[in-house]
Short mmCIF file of C-alpha atoms and ligand atoms in Angstrom, two decimals:
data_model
loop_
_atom_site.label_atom_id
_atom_site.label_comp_id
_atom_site.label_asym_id
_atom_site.label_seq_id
_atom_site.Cartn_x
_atom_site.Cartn_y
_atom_site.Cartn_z
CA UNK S 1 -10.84 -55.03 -2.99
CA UNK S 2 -8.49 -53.57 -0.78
CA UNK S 3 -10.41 -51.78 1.46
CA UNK S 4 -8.53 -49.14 3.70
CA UNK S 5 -8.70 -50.01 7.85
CA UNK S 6 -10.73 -46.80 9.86
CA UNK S 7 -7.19 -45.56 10.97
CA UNK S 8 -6.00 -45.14 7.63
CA UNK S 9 -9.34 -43.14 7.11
CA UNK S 10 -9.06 -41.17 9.73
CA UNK S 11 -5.19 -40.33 8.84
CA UNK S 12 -6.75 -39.34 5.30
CA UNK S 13 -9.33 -36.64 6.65
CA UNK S 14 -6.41 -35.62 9.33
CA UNK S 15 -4.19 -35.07 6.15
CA UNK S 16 -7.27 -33.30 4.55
CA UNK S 17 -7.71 -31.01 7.33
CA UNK S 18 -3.96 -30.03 7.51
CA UNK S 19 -3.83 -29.14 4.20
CA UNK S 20 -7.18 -26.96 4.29
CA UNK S 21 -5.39 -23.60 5.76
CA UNK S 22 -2.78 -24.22 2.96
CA UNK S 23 -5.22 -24.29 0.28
CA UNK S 24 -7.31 -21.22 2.13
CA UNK S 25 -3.96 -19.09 1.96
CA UNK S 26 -2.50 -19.86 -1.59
CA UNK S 27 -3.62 -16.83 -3.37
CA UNK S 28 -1.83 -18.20 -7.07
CA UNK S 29 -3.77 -19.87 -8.75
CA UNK S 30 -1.74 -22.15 -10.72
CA UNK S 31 0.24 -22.90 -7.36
CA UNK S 32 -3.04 -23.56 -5.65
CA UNK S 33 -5.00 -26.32 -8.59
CA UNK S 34 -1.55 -27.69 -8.61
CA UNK S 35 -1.78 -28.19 -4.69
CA UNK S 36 -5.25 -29.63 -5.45
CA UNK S 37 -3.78 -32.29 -8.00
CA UNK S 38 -1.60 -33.54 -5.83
CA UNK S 39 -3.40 -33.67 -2.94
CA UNK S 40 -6.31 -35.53 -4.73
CA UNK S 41 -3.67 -38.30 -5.95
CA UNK S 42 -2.47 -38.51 -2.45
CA UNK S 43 -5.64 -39.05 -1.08
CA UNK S 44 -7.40 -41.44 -3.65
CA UNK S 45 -4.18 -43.41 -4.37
CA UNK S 46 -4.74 -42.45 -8.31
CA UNK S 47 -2.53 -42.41 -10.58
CA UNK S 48 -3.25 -38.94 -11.97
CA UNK S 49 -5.89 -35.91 -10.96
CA UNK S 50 -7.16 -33.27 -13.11
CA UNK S 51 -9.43 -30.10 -12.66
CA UNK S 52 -12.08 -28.67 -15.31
CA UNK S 53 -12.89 -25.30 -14.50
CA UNK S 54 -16.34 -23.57 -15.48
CA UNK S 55 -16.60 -20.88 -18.38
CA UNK S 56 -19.68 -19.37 -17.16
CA UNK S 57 -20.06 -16.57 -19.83
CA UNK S 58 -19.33 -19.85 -22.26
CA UNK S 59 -21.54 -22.37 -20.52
CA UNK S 60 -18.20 -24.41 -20.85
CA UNK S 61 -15.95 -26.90 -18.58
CA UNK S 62 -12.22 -26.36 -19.90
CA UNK S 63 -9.02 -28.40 -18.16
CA UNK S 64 -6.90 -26.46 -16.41
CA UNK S 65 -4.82 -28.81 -14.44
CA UNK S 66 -3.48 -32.48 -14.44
CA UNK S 67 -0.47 -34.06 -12.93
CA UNK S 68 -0.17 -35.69 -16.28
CA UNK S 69 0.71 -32.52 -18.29
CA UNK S 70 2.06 -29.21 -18.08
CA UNK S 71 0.88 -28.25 -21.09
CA UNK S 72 -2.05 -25.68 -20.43
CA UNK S 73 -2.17 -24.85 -24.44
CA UNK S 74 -3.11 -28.69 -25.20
CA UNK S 75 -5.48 -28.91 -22.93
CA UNK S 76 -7.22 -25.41 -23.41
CA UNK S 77 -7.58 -27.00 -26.72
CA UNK S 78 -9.76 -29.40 -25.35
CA UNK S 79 -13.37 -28.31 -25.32
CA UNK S 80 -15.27 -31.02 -22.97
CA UNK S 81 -18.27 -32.00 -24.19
CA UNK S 82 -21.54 -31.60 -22.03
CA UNK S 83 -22.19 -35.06 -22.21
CA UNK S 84 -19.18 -36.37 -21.29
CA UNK S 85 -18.37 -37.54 -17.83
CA UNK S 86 -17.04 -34.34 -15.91
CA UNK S 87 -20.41 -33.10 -18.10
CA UNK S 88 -22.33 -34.95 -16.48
CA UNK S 89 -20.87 -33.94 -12.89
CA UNK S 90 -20.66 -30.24 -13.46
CA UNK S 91 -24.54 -30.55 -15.00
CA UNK S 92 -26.06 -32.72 -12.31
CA UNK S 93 -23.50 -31.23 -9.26
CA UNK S 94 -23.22 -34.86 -8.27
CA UNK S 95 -20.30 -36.92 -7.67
CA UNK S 96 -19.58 -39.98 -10.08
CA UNK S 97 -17.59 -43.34 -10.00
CA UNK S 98 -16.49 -44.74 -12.82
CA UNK S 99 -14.92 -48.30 -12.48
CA UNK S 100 -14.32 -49.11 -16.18
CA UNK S 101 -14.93 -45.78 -18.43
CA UNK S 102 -14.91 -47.99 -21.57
CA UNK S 103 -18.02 -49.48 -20.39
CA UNK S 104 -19.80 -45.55 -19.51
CA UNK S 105 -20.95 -44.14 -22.68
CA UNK S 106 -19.89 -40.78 -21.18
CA UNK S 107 -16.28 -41.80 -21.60
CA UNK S 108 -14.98 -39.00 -23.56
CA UNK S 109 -11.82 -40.84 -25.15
CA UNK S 110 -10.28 -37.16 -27.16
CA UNK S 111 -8.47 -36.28 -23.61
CA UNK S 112 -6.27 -39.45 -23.16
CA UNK S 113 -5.58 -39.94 -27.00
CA UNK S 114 -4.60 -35.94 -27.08
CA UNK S 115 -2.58 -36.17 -23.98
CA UNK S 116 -1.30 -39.90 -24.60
CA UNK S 117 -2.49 -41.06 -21.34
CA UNK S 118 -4.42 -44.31 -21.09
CA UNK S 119 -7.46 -43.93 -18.63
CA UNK S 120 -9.10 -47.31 -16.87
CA UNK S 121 -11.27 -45.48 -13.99
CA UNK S 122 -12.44 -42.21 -12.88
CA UNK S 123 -13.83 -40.60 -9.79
CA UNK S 124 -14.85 -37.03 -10.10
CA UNK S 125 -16.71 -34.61 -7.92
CA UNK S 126 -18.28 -31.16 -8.59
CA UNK S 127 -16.62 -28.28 -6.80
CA UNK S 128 -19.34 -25.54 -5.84
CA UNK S 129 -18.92 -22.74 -3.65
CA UNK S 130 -21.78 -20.54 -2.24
CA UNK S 131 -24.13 -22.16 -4.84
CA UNK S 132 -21.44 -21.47 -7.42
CA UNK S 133 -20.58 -23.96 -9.86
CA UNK S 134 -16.29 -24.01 -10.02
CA UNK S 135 -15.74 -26.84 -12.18
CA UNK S 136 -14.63 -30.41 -11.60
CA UNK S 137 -12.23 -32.28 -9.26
CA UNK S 138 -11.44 -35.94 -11.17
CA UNK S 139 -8.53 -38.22 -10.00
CA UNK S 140 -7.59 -41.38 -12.66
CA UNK S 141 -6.96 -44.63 -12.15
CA UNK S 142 -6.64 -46.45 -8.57
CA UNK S 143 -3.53 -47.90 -7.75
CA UNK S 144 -3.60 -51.46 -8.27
CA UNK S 145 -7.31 -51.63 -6.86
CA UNK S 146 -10.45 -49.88 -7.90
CA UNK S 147 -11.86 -46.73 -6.65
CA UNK S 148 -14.49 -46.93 -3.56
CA UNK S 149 -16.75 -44.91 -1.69
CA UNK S 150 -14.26 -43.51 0.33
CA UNK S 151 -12.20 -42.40 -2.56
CA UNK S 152 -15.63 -40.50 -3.06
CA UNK S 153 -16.54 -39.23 0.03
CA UNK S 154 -12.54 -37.85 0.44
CA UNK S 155 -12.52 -36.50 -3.08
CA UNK S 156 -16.09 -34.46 -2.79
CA UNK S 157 -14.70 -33.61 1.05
CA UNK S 158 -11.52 -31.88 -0.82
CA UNK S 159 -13.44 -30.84 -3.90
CA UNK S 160 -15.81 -28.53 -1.54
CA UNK S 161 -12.53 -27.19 0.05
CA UNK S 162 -10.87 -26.86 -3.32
CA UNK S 163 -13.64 -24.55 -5.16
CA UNK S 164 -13.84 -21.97 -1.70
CA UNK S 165 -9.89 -21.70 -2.22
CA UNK S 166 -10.12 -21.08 -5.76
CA UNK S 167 -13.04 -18.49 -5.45
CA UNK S 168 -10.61 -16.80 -3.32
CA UNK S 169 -8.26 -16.47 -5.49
CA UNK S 170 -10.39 -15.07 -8.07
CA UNK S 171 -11.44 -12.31 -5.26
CA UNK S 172 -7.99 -11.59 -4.73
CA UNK S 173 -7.34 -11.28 -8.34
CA UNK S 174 -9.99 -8.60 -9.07
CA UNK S 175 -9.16 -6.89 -6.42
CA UNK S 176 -5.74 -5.22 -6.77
CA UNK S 177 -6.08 -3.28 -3.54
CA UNK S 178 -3.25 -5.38 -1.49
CA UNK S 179 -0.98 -5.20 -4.65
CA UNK S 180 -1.86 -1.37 -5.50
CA UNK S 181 -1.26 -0.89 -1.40
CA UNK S 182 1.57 -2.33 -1.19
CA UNK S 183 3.10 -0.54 -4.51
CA UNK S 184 1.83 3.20 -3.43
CA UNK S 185 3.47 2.29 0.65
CA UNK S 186 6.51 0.88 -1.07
CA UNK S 187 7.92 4.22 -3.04
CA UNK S 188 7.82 6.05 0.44
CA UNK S 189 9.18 3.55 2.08
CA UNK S 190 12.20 3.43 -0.45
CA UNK S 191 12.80 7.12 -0.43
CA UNK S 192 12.77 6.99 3.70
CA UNK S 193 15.36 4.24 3.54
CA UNK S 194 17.49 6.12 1.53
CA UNK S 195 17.56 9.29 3.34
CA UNK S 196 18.51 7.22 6.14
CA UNK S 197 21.67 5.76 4.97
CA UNK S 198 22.41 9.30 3.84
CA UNK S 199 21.34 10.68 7.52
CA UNK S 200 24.29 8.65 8.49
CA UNK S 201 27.24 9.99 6.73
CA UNK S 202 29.38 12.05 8.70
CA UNK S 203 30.43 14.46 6.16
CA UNK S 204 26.71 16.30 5.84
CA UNK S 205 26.37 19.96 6.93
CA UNK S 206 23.64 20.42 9.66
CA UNK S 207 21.37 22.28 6.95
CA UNK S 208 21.68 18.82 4.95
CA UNK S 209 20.59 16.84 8.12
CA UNK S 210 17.58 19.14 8.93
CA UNK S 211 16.29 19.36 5.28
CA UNK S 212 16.73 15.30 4.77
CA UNK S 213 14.86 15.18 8.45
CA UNK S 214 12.16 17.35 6.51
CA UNK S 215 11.92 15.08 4.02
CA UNK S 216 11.40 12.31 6.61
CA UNK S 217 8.48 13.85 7.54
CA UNK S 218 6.32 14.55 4.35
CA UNK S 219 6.86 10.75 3.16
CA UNK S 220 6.03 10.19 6.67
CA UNK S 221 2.91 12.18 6.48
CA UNK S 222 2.41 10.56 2.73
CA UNK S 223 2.40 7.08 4.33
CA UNK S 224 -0.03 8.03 6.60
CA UNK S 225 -2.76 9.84 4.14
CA UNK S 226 -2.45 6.69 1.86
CA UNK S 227 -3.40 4.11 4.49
CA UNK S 228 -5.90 6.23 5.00
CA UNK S 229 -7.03 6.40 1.92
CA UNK S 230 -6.99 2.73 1.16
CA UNK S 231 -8.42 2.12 4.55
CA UNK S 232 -11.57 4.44 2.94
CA UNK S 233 -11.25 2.60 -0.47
CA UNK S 234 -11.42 -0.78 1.64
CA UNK S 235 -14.34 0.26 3.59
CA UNK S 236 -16.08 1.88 0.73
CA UNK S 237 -15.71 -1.52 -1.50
CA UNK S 238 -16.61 -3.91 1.30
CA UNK S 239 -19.65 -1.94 1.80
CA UNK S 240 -18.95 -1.20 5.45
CA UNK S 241 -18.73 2.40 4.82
CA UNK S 242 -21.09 4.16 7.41
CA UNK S 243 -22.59 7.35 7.30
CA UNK S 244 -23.85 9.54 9.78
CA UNK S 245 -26.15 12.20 9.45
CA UNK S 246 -26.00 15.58 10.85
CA UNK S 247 -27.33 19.50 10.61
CA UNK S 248 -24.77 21.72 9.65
CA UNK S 249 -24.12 25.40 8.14
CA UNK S 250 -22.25 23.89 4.42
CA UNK S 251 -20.47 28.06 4.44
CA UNK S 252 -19.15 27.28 7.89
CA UNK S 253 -17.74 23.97 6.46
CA UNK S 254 -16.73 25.29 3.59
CA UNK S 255 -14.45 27.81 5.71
CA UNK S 256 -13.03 25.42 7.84
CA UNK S 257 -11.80 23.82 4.34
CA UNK S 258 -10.58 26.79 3.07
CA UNK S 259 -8.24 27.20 6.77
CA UNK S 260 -6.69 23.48 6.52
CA UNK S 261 -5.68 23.81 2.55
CA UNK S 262 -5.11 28.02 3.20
CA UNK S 263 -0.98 26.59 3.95
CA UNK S 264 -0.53 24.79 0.67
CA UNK S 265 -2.50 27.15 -1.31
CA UNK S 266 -0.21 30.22 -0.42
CA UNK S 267 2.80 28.32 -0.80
CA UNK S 268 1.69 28.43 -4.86
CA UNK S 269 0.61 31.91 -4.51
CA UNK S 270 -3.08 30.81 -4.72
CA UNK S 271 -5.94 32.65 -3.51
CA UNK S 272 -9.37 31.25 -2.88
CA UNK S 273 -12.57 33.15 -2.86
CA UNK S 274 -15.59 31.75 -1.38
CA UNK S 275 -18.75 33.43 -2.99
CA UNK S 276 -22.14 32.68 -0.78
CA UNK S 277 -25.74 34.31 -0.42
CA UNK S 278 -26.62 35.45 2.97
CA UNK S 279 -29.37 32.84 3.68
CA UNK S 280 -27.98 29.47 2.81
CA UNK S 281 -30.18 26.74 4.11
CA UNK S 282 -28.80 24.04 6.56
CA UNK S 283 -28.11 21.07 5.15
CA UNK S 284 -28.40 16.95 6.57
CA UNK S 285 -25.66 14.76 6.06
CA UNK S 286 -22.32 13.09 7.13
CA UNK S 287 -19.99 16.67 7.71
CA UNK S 288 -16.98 14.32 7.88
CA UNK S 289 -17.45 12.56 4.59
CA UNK S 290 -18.83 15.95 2.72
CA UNK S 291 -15.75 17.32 4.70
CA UNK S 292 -13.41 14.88 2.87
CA UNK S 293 -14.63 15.36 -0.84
CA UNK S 294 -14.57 19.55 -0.37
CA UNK S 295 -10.73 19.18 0.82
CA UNK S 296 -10.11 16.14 -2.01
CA UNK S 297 -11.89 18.86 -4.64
CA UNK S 298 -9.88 22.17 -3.13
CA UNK S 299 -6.86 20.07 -2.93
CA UNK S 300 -6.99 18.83 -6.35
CA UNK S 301 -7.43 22.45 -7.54
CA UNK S 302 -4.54 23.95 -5.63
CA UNK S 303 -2.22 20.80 -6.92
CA UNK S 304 -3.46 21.30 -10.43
CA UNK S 305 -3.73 24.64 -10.22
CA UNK S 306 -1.01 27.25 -12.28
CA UNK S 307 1.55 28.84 -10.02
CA UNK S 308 -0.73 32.52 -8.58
CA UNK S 309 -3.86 31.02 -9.94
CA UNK S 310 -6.98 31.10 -8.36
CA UNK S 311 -10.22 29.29 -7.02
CA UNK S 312 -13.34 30.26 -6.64
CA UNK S 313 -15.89 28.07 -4.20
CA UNK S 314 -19.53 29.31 -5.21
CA UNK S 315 -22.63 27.77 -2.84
CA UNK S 316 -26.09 28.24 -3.89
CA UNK S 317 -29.50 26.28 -3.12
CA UNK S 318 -30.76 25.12 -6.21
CA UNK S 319 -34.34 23.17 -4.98
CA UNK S 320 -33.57 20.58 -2.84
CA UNK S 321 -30.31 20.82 -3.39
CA UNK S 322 -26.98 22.71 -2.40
CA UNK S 323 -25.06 23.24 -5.72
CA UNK S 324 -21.13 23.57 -4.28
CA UNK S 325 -18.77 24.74 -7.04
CA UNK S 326 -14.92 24.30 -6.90
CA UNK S 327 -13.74 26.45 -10.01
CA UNK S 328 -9.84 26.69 -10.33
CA UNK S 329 -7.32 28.49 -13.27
CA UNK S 330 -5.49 25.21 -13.89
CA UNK S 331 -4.01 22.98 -16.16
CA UNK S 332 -7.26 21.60 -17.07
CA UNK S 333 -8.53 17.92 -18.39
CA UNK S 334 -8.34 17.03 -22.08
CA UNK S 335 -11.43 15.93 -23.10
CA UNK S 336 -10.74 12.50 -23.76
CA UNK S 337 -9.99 12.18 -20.00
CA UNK S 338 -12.80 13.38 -19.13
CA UNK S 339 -14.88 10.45 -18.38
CA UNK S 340 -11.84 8.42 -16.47
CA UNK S 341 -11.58 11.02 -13.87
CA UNK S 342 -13.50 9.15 -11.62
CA UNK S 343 -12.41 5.37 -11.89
CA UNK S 344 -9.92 3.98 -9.69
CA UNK S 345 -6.63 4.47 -9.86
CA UNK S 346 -6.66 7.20 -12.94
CA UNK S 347 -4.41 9.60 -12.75
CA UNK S 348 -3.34 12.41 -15.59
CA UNK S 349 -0.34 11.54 -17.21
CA UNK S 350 0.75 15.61 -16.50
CA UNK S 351 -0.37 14.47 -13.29
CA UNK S 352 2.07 11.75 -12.49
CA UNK S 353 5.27 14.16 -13.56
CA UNK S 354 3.70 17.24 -11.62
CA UNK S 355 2.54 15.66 -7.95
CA UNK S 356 2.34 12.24 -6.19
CA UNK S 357 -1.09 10.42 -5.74
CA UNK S 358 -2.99 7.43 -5.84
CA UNK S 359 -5.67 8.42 -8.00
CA UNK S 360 -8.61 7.60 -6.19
CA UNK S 361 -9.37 10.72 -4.81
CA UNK S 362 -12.25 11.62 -7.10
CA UNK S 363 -13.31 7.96 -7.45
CA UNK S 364 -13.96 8.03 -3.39
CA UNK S 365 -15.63 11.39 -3.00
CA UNK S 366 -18.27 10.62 -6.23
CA UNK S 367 -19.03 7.48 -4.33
CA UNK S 368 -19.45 9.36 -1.31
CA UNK S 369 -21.81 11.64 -2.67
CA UNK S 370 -23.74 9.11 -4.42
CA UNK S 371 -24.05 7.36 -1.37
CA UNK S 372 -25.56 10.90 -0.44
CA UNK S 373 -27.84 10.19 -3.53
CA UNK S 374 -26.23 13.29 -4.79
CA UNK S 375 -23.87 13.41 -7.65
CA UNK S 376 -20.84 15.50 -9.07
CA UNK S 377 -20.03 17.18 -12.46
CA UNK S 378 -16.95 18.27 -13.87
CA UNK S 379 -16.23 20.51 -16.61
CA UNK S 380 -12.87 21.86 -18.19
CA UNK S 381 -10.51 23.78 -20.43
CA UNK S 382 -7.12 23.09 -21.10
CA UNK S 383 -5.17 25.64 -19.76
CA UNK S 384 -7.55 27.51 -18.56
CA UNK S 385 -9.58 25.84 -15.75
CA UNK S 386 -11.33 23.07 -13.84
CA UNK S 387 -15.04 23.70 -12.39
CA UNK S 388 -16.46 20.22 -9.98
CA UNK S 389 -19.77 20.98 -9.11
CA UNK S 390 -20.80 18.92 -6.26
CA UNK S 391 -25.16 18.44 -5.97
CA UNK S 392 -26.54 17.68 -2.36
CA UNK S 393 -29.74 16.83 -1.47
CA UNK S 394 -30.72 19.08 1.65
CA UNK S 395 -31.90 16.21 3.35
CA UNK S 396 -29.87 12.82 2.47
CA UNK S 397 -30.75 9.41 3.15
CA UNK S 398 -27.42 7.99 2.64
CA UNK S 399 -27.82 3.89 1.74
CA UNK S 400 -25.99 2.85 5.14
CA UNK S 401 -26.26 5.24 7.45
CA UNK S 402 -25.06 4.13 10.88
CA UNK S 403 -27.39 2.36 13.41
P1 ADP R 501 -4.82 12.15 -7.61
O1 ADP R 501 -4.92 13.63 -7.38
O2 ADP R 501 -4.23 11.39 -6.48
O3 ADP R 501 -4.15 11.83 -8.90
P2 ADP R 501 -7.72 12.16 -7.96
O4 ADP R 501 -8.66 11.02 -8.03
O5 ADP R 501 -8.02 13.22 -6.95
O6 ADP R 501 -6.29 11.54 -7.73
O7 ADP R 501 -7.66 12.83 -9.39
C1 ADP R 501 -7.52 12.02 -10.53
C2 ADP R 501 -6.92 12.79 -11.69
O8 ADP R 501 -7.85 13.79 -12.13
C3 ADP R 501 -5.67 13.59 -11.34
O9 ADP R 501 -4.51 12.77 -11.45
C4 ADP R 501 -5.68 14.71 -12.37
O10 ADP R 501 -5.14 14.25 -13.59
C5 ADP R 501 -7.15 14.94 -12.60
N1 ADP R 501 -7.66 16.12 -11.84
C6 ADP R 501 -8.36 16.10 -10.68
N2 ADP R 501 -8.68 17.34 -10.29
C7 ADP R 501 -8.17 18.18 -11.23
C8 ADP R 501 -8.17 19.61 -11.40
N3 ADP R 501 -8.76 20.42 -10.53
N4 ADP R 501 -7.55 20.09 -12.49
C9 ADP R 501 -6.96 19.29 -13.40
N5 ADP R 501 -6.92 17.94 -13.31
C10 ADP R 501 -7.52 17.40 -12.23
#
């Protein structure tokens, strides 16, 4: 036995510690199990270190790294059996040693003859995160000695590290906000850089200057709504979207809508009618958030709208509710598009030639208005027109409305 002296322990959990934030902030996941590999070797003084994850939809461990192969297609092809070792780990979430594997009738021989590697010894530990099976951490073969406890206690210590930084990973991975972000700031950003260089050429007439200057400002202004925007889409997904209730008059809101797009809509030669009874009830919920779907919804139907169209914004109690109809003389949605409208990130492919945008209007303002427990309708004729019909209770109860 060659039992390591407490300093040389203590240098192995320092060693573990430093390379925690690296593990925490590697957001590939092929980089990262490949960080875990070697940092299991390193710390166990094995020869080799692999990592099973867990199929859960399967019910299934599957290898997905070892220092001892590259070959992710040979060892995909390697189902591992439920009663094999790592089996046995992943079943009973409990860390194993394994001096001499031919002695365990566990020993699952199809891995070493597959990848040609001979395997003496094995420690493995289950890697769980919240209560989350991951899969299994397993280093190979002590150098020279046999594995000990302490291989043990180190490998579970960098197993429970190892299945939080691969959870993360998988977060980031569903969740293309940061990538979609950073691809909507990024076309902006180009165009601003150009005009820039060209801002500094001598030979441009002042008329040049001021309409490149112009130009300046609407990506500027672009920038701007779109981190807003994806500050609302981050909010909205992390649930810390809050909502605030309030009486108001919906006409009077309505009109202050029609004032802010009133600019863009004459610039197309669009007029917008606002038809109303006389009595329309009061109604309770968060103005700023109903504000933002009515201008999403008006500005949708100027921007879609055909050049002198028209909208028409119709209120009317209906019950409990306020029925608020956006009705414009547009291009209109094929109805195979129909039910995408609202998912993230769809845009129309006339869309994408006609106007810039993220797509995630609609998809913010339906959650919105469910959030209102209300909901919103869309029907359409290519070519002709484009009616949303927005349904709010008179009285919402919003699911998180602020303290
Ligand atoms: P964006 O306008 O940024 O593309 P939205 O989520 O607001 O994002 O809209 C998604 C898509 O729905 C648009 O790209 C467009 O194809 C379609 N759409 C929305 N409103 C209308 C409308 N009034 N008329 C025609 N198409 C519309």
């Amino acid at each position: 036995m060659n039992d390591k002296s407490p300093e040389d322990i203590v240098q192995r959990y320092n060693r573990l510690i430093g390379i925690a934030r690296d593990l925490a902030s590697t957001v590939d996941l092929d980089i990262l199990l490949k960080k875990i590999i070697q940092t299991a070797c390193e710390l166990t003084d094995a020869e080799d270190a692999s990592i099973l994850l867990y199929d859960e939809k399967k019910n299934q461990l599957f290898f997905r790294a070892a220092t001892n192969t590259e070959d992710l297609k040979k060892m995909a092809d390697l189902v591992v059996p439920a009663q094999s070792i790592a089996g046995w780990v992943a079943l009973n979430r409990q860390p194993v040693i394994v001096p001499d594997v031919h002695q365990d009738n566990r020993w699952f021989s199809n891995v070493g003859e597959k990848l040609g590697f001979q395997t003496r010894s094995i420690i493995a530990a289950p890697m769980v995160a919240r209560d989350n099976l991951i899969g299994v951490l397993e280093t190979l073969n002590k150098q020279h000695v046999t594995f000990n406890e302490e291989d043990l206690d180190i490998l579970q210590a960098l197993a429970a590290q190892a299945a939080v930084a691969i959870e993360n990973t998988r977060l980031f991975e569903q969740s293309d906000l940061v990538s979609e972000l950073v691809h909507e700031l990024r076309t902006p950003l180009a165009s601003i850089n150009a005009i820039t260089y060209l801002l500094s050429r001598r030979e441009l007439t002042d008329s040049q200057r001021i309409s490149l200057a112009q130009t300046i400002q609407e990506e500027v202004k672009r920038l701007s709504q779109m981190t807003t925007i994806f500050l609302d889409l981050a909010r909205l997904e992390s649930g810390r979207m809050k909502f605030e209730l309030f009486d108001f008059d919906p006409r009077l809101l309505v009109n202050e809508c029609c004032n802010i797009t009133a600019p863009r809509a004459k610039e197309r030669g669009i007029q917008i009618h606002v038809n109303c009874p006389d009595e329309i009830p009061m109604i309770q919920a968060d103005r700023d958030k109903i504000k933002q779907v009515i201008l999403n919804l008006l500005s949708n139907a100027i921007k879609y709208n055909r050049r002198n169209g028209s909208i028409a914004i119709s209120l009317q109690p209906e019950d409990a509710n306020l029925s608020l109809a956006i009705e414009d003389t547009g291009i209109g949605i094929p109805p195979e598009s129909i039910h995408q409208l609202f998912s993230k990130y769809y845009r129309g492919k006339v869309s994408e030639k006609v106007t810039p945008g993220a797509g995630l209007g609609l998809y913010i303002s339906k959650r919105i208005i469910e959030n209102h427990n209300g909901s919103i309708e869309v029907q359409s004729t290519v070519n002709s027109g484009t009616t949303f019909t927005v349904r709010l209770p008179l009285k919402s109860k919003p699911d998180s409305v602020k303290e």
